[in-house]
């Protein structure tokens, strides 16, 4: 079973569209509503997602951890994560899945740095470059966007990665797990 997993906090404006656009490419869409104070959970469910709700906002990393736990418990073959704000192109979901299937890669990361993203503030672009450079120096990984939320994980990766960071640093923690476990990456 292939599943799209979406961590979401107050994403009522875009979540319905993201869920609907993701559904044709996978068996199921799971939204982890991280204590939203708007209608994120209701709209995600109406759009066809299974919704797991945190009673209060625990952070992006906590949502990612909840989604990994769900996928482990449900024997997910491929887990694709993407953000609930619509910034990733859902039409590229099959591209990430196909890299895992055709090339037997454990983790695939979509990269915003491979496109000219004028909507991304310069301070954020600079921050991503610094964090990515640090990760590449500290590990044997060579990634172009260490902070991308658009990722795919194989069954092996799902079993081996157990995120514990509750905030945004979970993206870096996962890459360290990938390196420490000798998982392949594209």
Short mmCIF file of N, CA and C in Angstrom, two decimals:
data_model
loop_
_atom_site.label_atom_id
_atom_site.label_comp_id
_atom_site.label_asym_id
_atom_site.label_seq_id
_atom_site.Cartn_x
_atom_site.Cartn_y
_atom_site.Cartn_z
N UNK A 1 0.84 -1.18 0.00
CA UNK A 1 0.00 0.00 0.00
C UNK A 1 0.89 1.24 0.00
N UNK A 2 0.59 2.18 -0.86
CA UNK A 2 1.29 3.46 -0.93
C UNK A 2 0.39 4.53 -0.33
N UNK A 3 0.98 5.34 0.55
CA UNK A 3 0.20 6.34 1.28
C UNK A 3 0.87 7.70 1.20
N UNK A 4 0.06 8.74 0.97
CA UNK A 4 0.53 10.12 1.12
C UNK A 4 0.20 10.54 2.54
N UNK A 5 1.19 11.11 3.22
CA UNK A 5 1.04 11.58 4.59
C UNK A 5 1.26 13.08 4.63
N UNK A 6 0.31 13.78 5.24
CA UNK A 6 0.36 15.23 5.26
C UNK A 6 0.27 15.74 6.70
N UNK A 7 1.37 16.30 7.22
CA UNK A 7 1.28 16.98 8.51
C UNK A 7 0.61 18.34 8.27
N UNK A 8 -0.34 18.69 9.11
CA UNK A 8 -1.08 19.93 8.84
C UNK A 8 -1.44 20.67 10.12
N UNK A 9 -1.23 21.97 10.08
CA UNK A 9 -1.64 22.85 11.17
C UNK A 9 -2.27 24.10 10.57
N UNK A 10 -3.55 24.28 10.81
CA UNK A 10 -4.30 25.44 10.30
C UNK A 10 -4.11 25.64 8.79
N UNK A 11 -4.42 24.58 8.04
CA UNK A 11 -4.27 24.61 6.58
C UNK A 11 -5.62 24.53 5.87
N UNK A 12 -6.69 25.07 6.49
CA UNK A 12 -8.02 24.95 5.90
C UNK A 12 -8.12 25.55 4.49
N UNK A 13 -7.28 26.49 4.17
CA UNK A 13 -7.35 27.14 2.86
C UNK A 13 -6.94 26.18 1.74
N UNK A 14 -5.95 25.33 1.97
CA UNK A 14 -5.40 24.49 0.90
C UNK A 14 -5.60 22.99 1.09
N UNK A 15 -5.90 22.52 2.30
CA UNK A 15 -5.84 21.09 2.58
C UNK A 15 -6.78 20.26 1.71
N UNK A 16 -7.96 20.74 1.45
CA UNK A 16 -8.92 19.99 0.63
C UNK A 16 -8.36 19.74 -0.76
N UNK A 17 -7.80 20.77 -1.34
CA UNK A 17 -7.22 20.67 -2.68
C UNK A 17 -6.01 19.72 -2.69
N UNK A 18 -5.15 19.82 -1.69
CA UNK A 18 -3.96 18.96 -1.61
C UNK A 18 -4.38 17.49 -1.48
N UNK A 19 -5.35 17.21 -0.64
CA UNK A 19 -5.83 15.83 -0.48
C UNK A 19 -6.41 15.31 -1.78
N UNK A 20 -7.31 16.07 -2.39
CA UNK A 20 -7.96 15.63 -3.64
C UNK A 20 -6.95 15.40 -4.76
N UNK A 21 -5.95 16.26 -4.86
CA UNK A 21 -4.94 16.11 -5.91
C UNK A 21 -3.98 14.96 -5.64
N UNK A 22 -3.85 14.54 -4.39
CA UNK A 22 -2.95 13.45 -4.03
C UNK A 22 -3.60 12.07 -4.20
N UNK A 23 -4.89 11.98 -3.95
CA UNK A 23 -5.60 10.70 -3.94
C UNK A 23 -5.44 9.85 -5.20
N UNK A 24 -5.43 10.43 -6.41
CA UNK A 24 -5.31 9.56 -7.59
C UNK A 24 -4.00 8.77 -7.68
N UNK A 25 -2.98 9.18 -6.92
CA UNK A 25 -1.67 8.57 -7.06
C UNK A 25 -1.34 7.51 -6.02
N UNK A 26 -2.19 7.37 -5.00
CA UNK A 26 -1.89 6.44 -3.91
C UNK A 26 -3.15 5.71 -3.46
N UNK A 27 -2.95 4.76 -2.56
CA UNK A 27 -4.08 4.00 -2.04
C UNK A 27 -4.86 4.77 -0.98
N UNK A 28 -4.15 5.67 -0.28
CA UNK A 28 -4.78 6.37 0.84
C UNK A 28 -4.01 7.65 1.13
N UNK A 29 -4.72 8.65 1.63
CA UNK A 29 -4.10 9.89 2.11
C UNK A 29 -4.42 10.00 3.60
N UNK A 30 -3.36 10.23 4.39
CA UNK A 30 -3.50 10.40 5.84
C UNK A 30 -3.08 11.83 6.18
N UNK A 31 -3.92 12.53 6.90
CA UNK A 31 -3.59 13.87 7.37
C UNK A 31 -3.44 13.80 8.88
N UNK A 32 -2.31 14.27 9.39
CA UNK A 32 -2.14 14.43 10.83
C UNK A 32 -2.43 15.89 11.15
N UNK A 33 -3.62 16.12 11.68
CA UNK A 33 -4.02 17.47 12.07
C UNK A 33 -3.39 17.75 13.44
N UNK A 34 -2.47 18.69 13.46
CA UNK A 34 -1.67 18.96 14.65
C UNK A 34 -2.31 20.03 15.54
N UNK A 35 -3.52 19.74 16.02
CA UNK A 35 -4.19 20.66 16.94
C UNK A 35 -4.67 21.94 16.28
N UNK A 36 -5.05 21.86 15.03
CA UNK A 36 -5.52 23.06 14.32
C UNK A 36 -6.71 23.69 15.03
N UNK A 37 -6.78 25.02 14.93
CA UNK A 37 -7.90 25.75 15.49
C UNK A 37 -8.90 26.16 14.42
N UNK A 38 -8.66 25.70 13.19
CA UNK A 38 -9.57 25.98 12.08
C UNK A 38 -10.22 24.66 11.64
N UNK A 39 -10.73 24.61 10.43
CA UNK A 39 -11.44 23.43 9.93
C UNK A 39 -10.56 22.48 9.12
N UNK A 40 -9.27 22.47 9.37
CA UNK A 40 -8.36 21.59 8.64
C UNK A 40 -8.83 20.14 8.67
N UNK A 41 -9.10 19.60 9.85
CA UNK A 41 -9.47 18.19 10.00
C UNK A 41 -10.77 17.87 9.26
N UNK A 42 -11.76 18.72 9.43
CA UNK A 42 -13.07 18.50 8.80
C UNK A 42 -12.94 18.51 7.28
N UNK A 43 -12.24 19.48 6.75
CA UNK A 43 -12.09 19.61 5.30
C UNK A 43 -11.24 18.48 4.71
N UNK A 44 -10.21 18.06 5.43
CA UNK A 44 -9.38 16.95 4.96
C UNK A 44 -10.21 15.68 4.87
N UNK A 45 -11.02 15.44 5.88
CA UNK A 45 -11.88 14.24 5.89
C UNK A 45 -12.91 14.30 4.76
N UNK A 46 -13.51 15.46 4.56
CA UNK A 46 -14.50 15.62 3.48
C UNK A 46 -13.85 15.38 2.11
N UNK A 47 -12.57 15.71 2.00
CA UNK A 47 -11.86 15.54 0.72
C UNK A 47 -11.44 14.08 0.49
N UNK A 48 -11.58 13.24 1.53
CA UNK A 48 -11.28 11.82 1.35
C UNK A 48 -10.11 11.29 2.14
N UNK A 49 -9.53 12.11 3.00
CA UNK A 49 -8.39 11.67 3.80
C UNK A 49 -8.84 10.98 5.08
N UNK A 50 -7.97 10.10 5.57
CA UNK A 50 -8.10 9.60 6.93
C UNK A 50 -7.41 10.64 7.79
N UNK A 51 -8.05 11.08 8.87
CA UNK A 51 -7.48 12.14 9.70
C UNK A 51 -7.12 11.59 11.08
N UNK A 52 -5.87 11.84 11.47
CA UNK A 52 -5.40 11.57 12.82
C UNK A 52 -5.23 12.94 13.46
N UNK A 53 -5.82 13.16 14.63
CA UNK A 53 -5.75 14.48 15.24
C UNK A 53 -4.98 14.48 16.55
N UNK A 54 -4.08 15.44 16.67
CA UNK A 54 -3.46 15.74 17.97
C UNK A 54 -4.41 16.71 18.67
N UNK A 55 -4.65 16.50 19.96
CA UNK A 55 -5.56 17.39 20.69
C UNK A 55 -5.04 18.82 20.76
N UNK A 56 -3.71 18.96 20.82
CA UNK A 56 -3.12 20.30 20.83
C UNK A 56 -1.93 20.30 19.88
N UNK A 57 -1.48 21.48 19.53
CA UNK A 57 -0.35 21.62 18.61
C UNK A 57 0.93 21.11 19.27
N UNK A 58 1.51 20.06 18.68
CA UNK A 58 2.73 19.44 19.21
C UNK A 58 3.95 19.75 18.36
N UNK A 59 3.74 20.25 17.15
CA UNK A 59 4.85 20.60 16.27
C UNK A 59 4.93 19.69 15.04
N UNK A 60 5.59 20.21 14.02
CA UNK A 60 5.75 19.51 12.75
C UNK A 60 6.37 18.13 12.95
N UNK A 61 7.43 18.06 13.74
CA UNK A 61 8.11 16.78 13.96
C UNK A 61 7.22 15.75 14.64
N UNK A 62 6.41 16.20 15.57
CA UNK A 62 5.48 15.27 16.24
C UNK A 62 4.48 14.71 15.23
N UNK A 63 4.04 15.54 14.30
CA UNK A 63 3.12 15.06 13.25
C UNK A 63 3.81 14.05 12.35
N UNK A 64 5.04 14.34 11.97
CA UNK A 64 5.80 13.40 11.13
C UNK A 64 5.97 12.07 11.87
N UNK A 65 6.29 12.13 13.15
CA UNK A 65 6.44 10.92 13.95
C UNK A 65 5.14 10.11 13.99
N UNK A 66 4.02 10.79 14.19
CA UNK A 66 2.71 10.13 14.20
C UNK A 66 2.45 9.45 12.86
N UNK A 67 2.81 10.11 11.77
CA UNK A 67 2.59 9.54 10.44
C UNK A 67 3.49 8.33 10.19
N UNK A 68 4.75 8.38 10.63
CA UNK A 68 5.63 7.22 10.53
C UNK A 68 5.04 6.05 11.32
N UNK A 69 4.57 6.31 12.53
CA UNK A 69 3.97 5.26 13.37
C UNK A 69 2.78 4.62 12.66
N UNK A 70 1.93 5.45 12.07
CA UNK A 70 0.76 4.94 11.35
C UNK A 70 1.22 4.02 10.21
N UNK A 71 2.20 4.46 9.45
CA UNK A 71 2.66 3.67 8.30
C UNK A 71 3.30 2.36 8.74
N UNK A 72 4.05 2.38 9.84
CA UNK A 72 4.63 1.13 10.35
C UNK A 72 3.52 0.16 10.76
N UNK A 73 2.54 0.63 11.48
CA UNK A 73 1.45 -0.21 11.98
C UNK A 73 0.58 -0.76 10.85
N UNK A 74 0.54 -0.05 9.72
CA UNK A 74 -0.33 -0.45 8.61
C UNK A 74 0.43 -1.04 7.43
N UNK A 75 1.67 -1.47 7.67
CA UNK A 75 2.47 -2.16 6.66
C UNK A 75 2.53 -1.42 5.32
N UNK A 76 2.74 -0.13 5.41
CA UNK A 76 2.83 0.71 4.22
C UNK A 76 4.09 0.36 3.44
N UNK A 77 3.97 0.22 2.13
CA UNK A 77 5.13 -0.08 1.28
C UNK A 77 5.91 1.19 0.97
N UNK A 78 5.19 2.25 0.60
CA UNK A 78 5.84 3.54 0.30
C UNK A 78 5.02 4.65 0.96
N UNK A 79 5.73 5.48 1.71
CA UNK A 79 5.14 6.63 2.40
C UNK A 79 5.66 7.89 1.71
N UNK A 80 4.76 8.73 1.23
CA UNK A 80 5.14 10.00 0.63
C UNK A 80 4.66 11.10 1.57
N UNK A 81 5.56 12.00 1.96
CA UNK A 81 5.16 13.13 2.79
C UNK A 81 5.15 14.39 1.93
N UNK A 82 4.18 15.23 2.20
CA UNK A 82 4.15 16.55 1.56
C UNK A 82 3.42 17.50 2.47
N UNK A 83 3.62 18.78 2.25
CA UNK A 83 3.06 19.80 3.11
C UNK A 83 1.60 20.08 2.76
N UNK A 84 0.84 20.50 3.75
CA UNK A 84 -0.57 20.77 3.56
C UNK A 84 -0.88 22.13 2.97
N UNK A 85 0.15 22.93 2.70
CA UNK A 85 -0.09 24.28 2.20
C UNK A 85 -0.08 24.38 0.68
N UNK A 86 0.06 23.25 0.01
CA UNK A 86 -0.02 23.24 -1.45
C UNK A 86 1.24 23.68 -2.16
N UNK A 87 2.36 23.80 -1.46
CA UNK A 87 3.58 24.29 -2.12
C UNK A 87 4.25 23.24 -3.01
N UNK A 88 3.93 21.96 -2.82
CA UNK A 88 4.51 20.93 -3.69
C UNK A 88 3.53 20.54 -4.78
N UNK A 89 4.07 20.10 -5.89
CA UNK A 89 3.27 19.69 -7.03
C UNK A 89 2.88 18.23 -6.85
N UNK A 90 1.62 17.98 -6.54
CA UNK A 90 1.16 16.61 -6.30
C UNK A 90 1.30 15.72 -7.54
N UNK A 91 1.36 16.32 -8.72
CA UNK A 91 1.56 15.53 -9.94
C UNK A 91 2.93 14.86 -9.96
N UNK A 92 3.83 15.26 -9.06
CA UNK A 92 5.16 14.65 -8.99
C UNK A 92 5.23 13.49 -7.99
N UNK A 93 4.12 13.18 -7.33
CA UNK A 93 4.09 12.04 -6.40
C UNK A 93 4.55 10.76 -7.11
N UNK A 94 4.04 10.44 -8.31
CA UNK A 94 4.50 9.22 -8.98
C UNK A 94 6.00 9.22 -9.27
N UNK A 95 6.59 10.39 -9.49
CA UNK A 95 8.03 10.47 -9.74
C UNK A 95 8.80 9.96 -8.53
N UNK A 96 8.42 10.38 -7.34
CA UNK A 96 9.10 9.94 -6.13
C UNK A 96 8.91 8.44 -5.91
N UNK A 97 7.68 7.97 -6.09
CA UNK A 97 7.38 6.55 -5.92
C UNK A 97 8.17 5.71 -6.92
N UNK A 98 8.22 6.15 -8.17
CA UNK A 98 8.92 5.39 -9.21
C UNK A 98 10.41 5.28 -8.95
N UNK A 99 11.03 6.29 -8.37
CA UNK A 99 12.46 6.19 -8.05
C UNK A 99 12.68 5.06 -7.05
N UNK A 100 11.82 4.96 -6.06
CA UNK A 100 11.94 3.87 -5.08
C UNK A 100 11.74 2.52 -5.76
N UNK A 101 10.71 2.40 -6.58
CA UNK A 101 10.39 1.12 -7.21
C UNK A 101 11.41 0.69 -8.26
N UNK A 102 11.81 1.61 -9.12
CA UNK A 102 12.70 1.26 -10.24
C UNK A 102 14.16 1.16 -9.84
N UNK A 103 14.57 1.99 -8.88
CA UNK A 103 15.99 2.06 -8.54
C UNK A 103 16.31 1.49 -7.16
N UNK A 104 15.27 0.95 -6.50
CA UNK A 104 15.45 0.34 -5.17
C UNK A 104 16.12 1.29 -4.19
N UNK A 105 15.71 2.54 -4.22
CA UNK A 105 16.22 3.57 -3.31
C UNK A 105 15.34 3.58 -2.07
N UNK A 106 15.92 3.87 -0.90
CA UNK A 106 15.17 3.87 0.35
C UNK A 106 14.44 5.18 0.62
N UNK A 107 15.07 6.31 0.26
CA UNK A 107 14.49 7.62 0.53
C UNK A 107 14.70 8.51 -0.69
N UNK A 108 13.64 9.22 -1.08
CA UNK A 108 13.71 10.17 -2.19
C UNK A 108 13.28 11.52 -1.65
N UNK A 109 14.06 12.55 -1.97
CA UNK A 109 13.74 13.90 -1.50
C UNK A 109 13.50 14.82 -2.70
N UNK A 110 12.31 15.40 -2.74
CA UNK A 110 12.03 16.43 -3.74
C UNK A 110 12.78 17.68 -3.33
N UNK A 111 13.32 18.40 -4.29
CA UNK A 111 14.18 19.53 -3.97
C UNK A 111 13.67 20.84 -4.55
N UNK A 112 13.38 21.79 -3.67
CA UNK A 112 12.97 23.11 -4.14
C UNK A 112 14.15 23.90 -4.68
N UNK A 113 15.38 23.50 -4.32
CA UNK A 113 16.54 24.24 -4.80
C UNK A 113 16.88 23.92 -6.25
N UNK A 114 16.22 22.93 -6.82
CA UNK A 114 16.46 22.61 -8.22
C UNK A 114 15.59 23.45 -9.16
N UNK A 115 14.75 24.29 -8.57
CA UNK A 115 13.95 25.23 -9.38
C UNK A 115 14.21 26.64 -8.85
N UNK A 116 13.92 27.60 -9.67
CA UNK A 116 14.08 28.99 -9.26
C UNK A 116 12.81 29.42 -8.53
N UNK A 117 12.84 29.34 -7.20
CA UNK A 117 11.65 29.61 -6.39
C UNK A 117 11.67 31.05 -5.89
N UNK A 118 11.13 31.94 -6.69
CA UNK A 118 11.11 33.36 -6.34
C UNK A 118 10.17 33.65 -5.17
N UNK A 119 9.23 32.73 -4.89
CA UNK A 119 8.29 32.93 -3.78
C UNK A 119 8.92 32.64 -2.42
N UNK A 120 10.06 31.96 -2.42
CA UNK A 120 10.74 31.62 -1.17
C UNK A 120 11.59 32.81 -0.74
N UNK A 121 11.36 33.33 0.48
CA UNK A 121 12.14 34.48 0.94
C UNK A 121 13.64 34.18 0.95
N UNK A 122 14.45 35.20 0.70
CA UNK A 122 15.90 35.00 0.60
C UNK A 122 16.49 34.45 1.89
N UNK A 123 15.97 34.88 3.06
CA UNK A 123 16.50 34.37 4.32
C UNK A 123 16.25 32.86 4.44
N UNK A 124 15.11 32.39 3.92
CA UNK A 124 14.80 30.96 3.98
C UNK A 124 15.70 30.18 3.02
N UNK A 125 15.90 30.72 1.80
CA UNK A 125 16.81 30.08 0.84
C UNK A 125 18.20 29.95 1.43
N UNK A 126 18.67 31.03 2.06
CA UNK A 126 20.00 31.03 2.67
C UNK A 126 20.07 30.01 3.80
N UNK A 127 19.06 29.97 4.64
CA UNK A 127 19.01 29.02 5.75
C UNK A 127 19.05 27.57 5.26
N UNK A 128 18.27 27.27 4.23
CA UNK A 128 18.26 25.92 3.67
C UNK A 128 19.63 25.55 3.13
N UNK A 129 20.28 26.50 2.45
CA UNK A 129 21.62 26.23 1.91
C UNK A 129 22.62 25.92 3.02
N UNK A 130 22.55 26.68 4.10
CA UNK A 130 23.48 26.47 5.23
C UNK A 130 23.23 25.11 5.89
N UNK A 131 21.97 24.80 6.18
CA UNK A 131 21.64 23.52 6.82
C UNK A 131 22.01 22.36 5.89
N UNK A 132 21.70 22.48 4.63
CA UNK A 132 22.01 21.43 3.67
C UNK A 132 23.51 21.21 3.57
N UNK A 133 24.28 22.28 3.52
CA UNK A 133 25.74 22.17 3.47
C UNK A 133 26.28 21.48 4.71
N UNK A 134 25.72 21.82 5.87
CA UNK A 134 26.15 21.21 7.13
C UNK A 134 25.84 19.71 7.14
N UNK A 135 24.65 19.34 6.70
CA UNK A 135 24.28 17.91 6.63
C UNK A 135 25.20 17.17 5.68
N UNK A 136 25.45 17.75 4.51
CA UNK A 136 26.31 17.08 3.54
C UNK A 136 27.73 16.92 4.07
N UNK A 137 28.21 17.87 4.86
CA UNK A 137 29.55 17.79 5.44
C UNK A 137 29.62 16.75 6.56
N UNK A 138 28.54 16.62 7.32
CA UNK A 138 28.53 15.73 8.50
C UNK A 138 28.19 14.29 8.16
N UNK A 139 27.70 14.04 6.95
CA UNK A 139 27.29 12.69 6.56
C UNK A 139 27.86 12.35 5.19
N UNK A 140 27.58 11.15 4.75
CA UNK A 140 27.97 10.76 3.40
C UNK A 140 26.87 11.10 2.38
N UNK A 141 25.85 11.82 2.81
CA UNK A 141 24.75 12.19 1.94
C UNK A 141 25.12 13.40 1.10
N UNK A 142 24.53 13.47 -0.06
CA UNK A 142 24.68 14.65 -0.91
C UNK A 142 23.29 15.06 -1.37
N UNK A 143 22.64 15.88 -0.54
CA UNK A 143 21.29 16.33 -0.85
C UNK A 143 21.33 17.79 -1.28
N UNK A 144 20.30 18.20 -2.02
CA UNK A 144 20.24 19.59 -2.48
C UNK A 144 19.26 20.43 -1.66
N UNK A 145 18.36 19.76 -0.92
CA UNK A 145 17.40 20.48 -0.09
C UNK A 145 17.08 19.64 1.14
N UNK A 146 17.85 19.84 2.19
CA UNK A 146 17.70 19.02 3.40
C UNK A 146 16.41 19.30 4.16
N UNK A 147 15.75 20.39 3.85
CA UNK A 147 14.55 20.77 4.58
C UNK A 147 13.25 20.50 3.82
N UNK A 148 13.35 19.87 2.68
CA UNK A 148 12.16 19.60 1.88
C UNK A 148 11.21 18.67 2.63
N UNK A 149 9.93 19.02 2.61
CA UNK A 149 8.90 18.17 3.19
C UNK A 149 8.33 17.18 2.19
N UNK A 150 8.79 17.26 0.94
CA UNK A 150 8.31 16.40 -0.13
C UNK A 150 9.28 15.23 -0.26
N UNK A 151 8.93 14.11 0.39
CA UNK A 151 9.82 12.96 0.47
C UNK A 151 9.04 11.67 0.28
N UNK A 152 9.76 10.63 -0.10
CA UNK A 152 9.18 9.29 -0.16
C UNK A 152 10.11 8.34 0.57
N UNK A 153 9.50 7.38 1.27
CA UNK A 153 10.25 6.42 2.07
C UNK A 153 9.81 5.00 1.71
N UNK A 154 10.79 4.12 1.56
CA UNK A 154 10.51 2.70 1.31
C UNK A 154 10.08 2.03 2.61
N UNK A 155 9.61 0.80 2.49
CA UNK A 155 9.23 0.02 3.68
C UNK A 155 10.40 -0.09 4.65
N UNK A 156 11.60 -0.34 4.12
CA UNK A 156 12.80 -0.46 4.96
C UNK A 156 13.04 0.83 5.73
N UNK A 157 12.95 1.96 5.04
CA UNK A 157 13.17 3.25 5.69
C UNK A 157 12.10 3.52 6.75
N UNK A 158 10.85 3.19 6.45
CA UNK A 158 9.76 3.40 7.41
C UNK A 158 10.06 2.62 8.70
N UNK A 159 10.54 1.40 8.53
CA UNK A 159 10.83 0.56 9.71
C UNK A 159 12.01 1.07 10.53
N UNK A 160 13.00 1.69 9.86
CA UNK A 160 14.22 2.09 10.55
C UNK A 160 14.22 3.52 11.08
N UNK A 161 13.36 4.36 10.56
CA UNK A 161 13.35 5.77 10.97
C UNK A 161 12.27 5.99 12.02
N UNK A 162 12.71 6.44 13.19
CA UNK A 162 11.80 6.72 14.31
C UNK A 162 12.07 8.14 14.81
N UNK A 163 11.47 9.15 14.16
CA UNK A 163 11.75 10.53 14.54
C UNK A 163 11.34 10.83 15.98
N UNK A 164 12.15 11.65 16.65
CA UNK A 164 11.82 12.04 18.02
C UNK A 164 11.76 13.56 18.20
N UNK A 165 12.30 14.30 17.25
CA UNK A 165 12.25 15.77 17.33
C UNK A 165 10.82 16.24 17.11
N UNK A 166 10.36 17.21 17.89
CA UNK A 166 8.98 17.67 17.74
C UNK A 166 8.84 18.85 16.78
N UNK A 167 9.92 19.56 16.54
CA UNK A 167 9.85 20.74 15.68
C UNK A 167 10.35 20.50 14.27
N UNK A 168 10.73 21.58 13.61
CA UNK A 168 11.19 21.52 12.22
C UNK A 168 12.52 20.79 12.07
N UNK A 169 13.26 20.65 13.16
CA UNK A 169 14.55 19.95 13.07
C UNK A 169 14.38 18.48 12.75
N UNK A 170 13.15 17.98 12.72
CA UNK A 170 12.91 16.58 12.37
C UNK A 170 13.44 16.26 10.97
N UNK A 171 13.40 17.24 10.06
CA UNK A 171 13.90 17.00 8.70
C UNK A 171 15.37 16.64 8.72
N UNK A 172 16.13 17.33 9.54
CA UNK A 172 17.56 17.04 9.68
C UNK A 172 17.76 15.73 10.44
N UNK A 173 17.00 15.51 11.50
CA UNK A 173 17.10 14.26 12.26
C UNK A 173 16.88 13.05 11.36
N UNK A 174 15.90 13.12 10.48
CA UNK A 174 15.61 12.00 9.58
C UNK A 174 16.81 11.74 8.67
N UNK A 175 17.43 12.80 8.16
CA UNK A 175 18.60 12.60 7.29
C UNK A 175 19.76 11.96 8.05
N UNK A 176 19.93 12.33 9.30
CA UNK A 176 20.96 11.68 10.12
C UNK A 176 20.62 10.20 10.32
N UNK A 177 19.35 9.88 10.51
CA UNK A 177 18.91 8.49 10.60
C UNK A 177 19.18 7.74 9.31
N UNK A 178 18.93 8.39 8.19
CA UNK A 178 19.20 7.78 6.88
C UNK A 178 20.67 7.42 6.78
N UNK A 179 21.53 8.36 7.11
CA UNK A 179 22.98 8.15 7.04
C UNK A 179 23.43 7.07 8.03
N UNK A 180 22.97 7.16 9.28
CA UNK A 180 23.40 6.21 10.31
C UNK A 180 22.93 4.79 10.03
N UNK A 181 21.83 4.65 9.31
CA UNK A 181 21.31 3.32 8.99
C UNK A 181 21.77 2.81 7.63
N UNK A 182 22.60 3.61 6.94
CA UNK A 182 23.11 3.19 5.64
C UNK A 182 22.04 3.08 4.56
N UNK A 183 21.00 3.86 4.68
CA UNK A 183 19.92 3.85 3.69
C UNK A 183 20.35 4.61 2.45
N UNK A 184 19.85 4.18 1.31
CA UNK A 184 20.17 4.88 0.07
C UNK A 184 19.20 6.04 -0.13
N UNK A 185 19.68 7.05 -0.85
CA UNK A 185 18.92 8.29 -1.00
C UNK A 185 19.07 8.83 -2.42
N UNK A 186 17.99 9.45 -2.89
CA UNK A 186 18.05 10.11 -4.21
C UNK A 186 17.29 11.42 -4.11
#
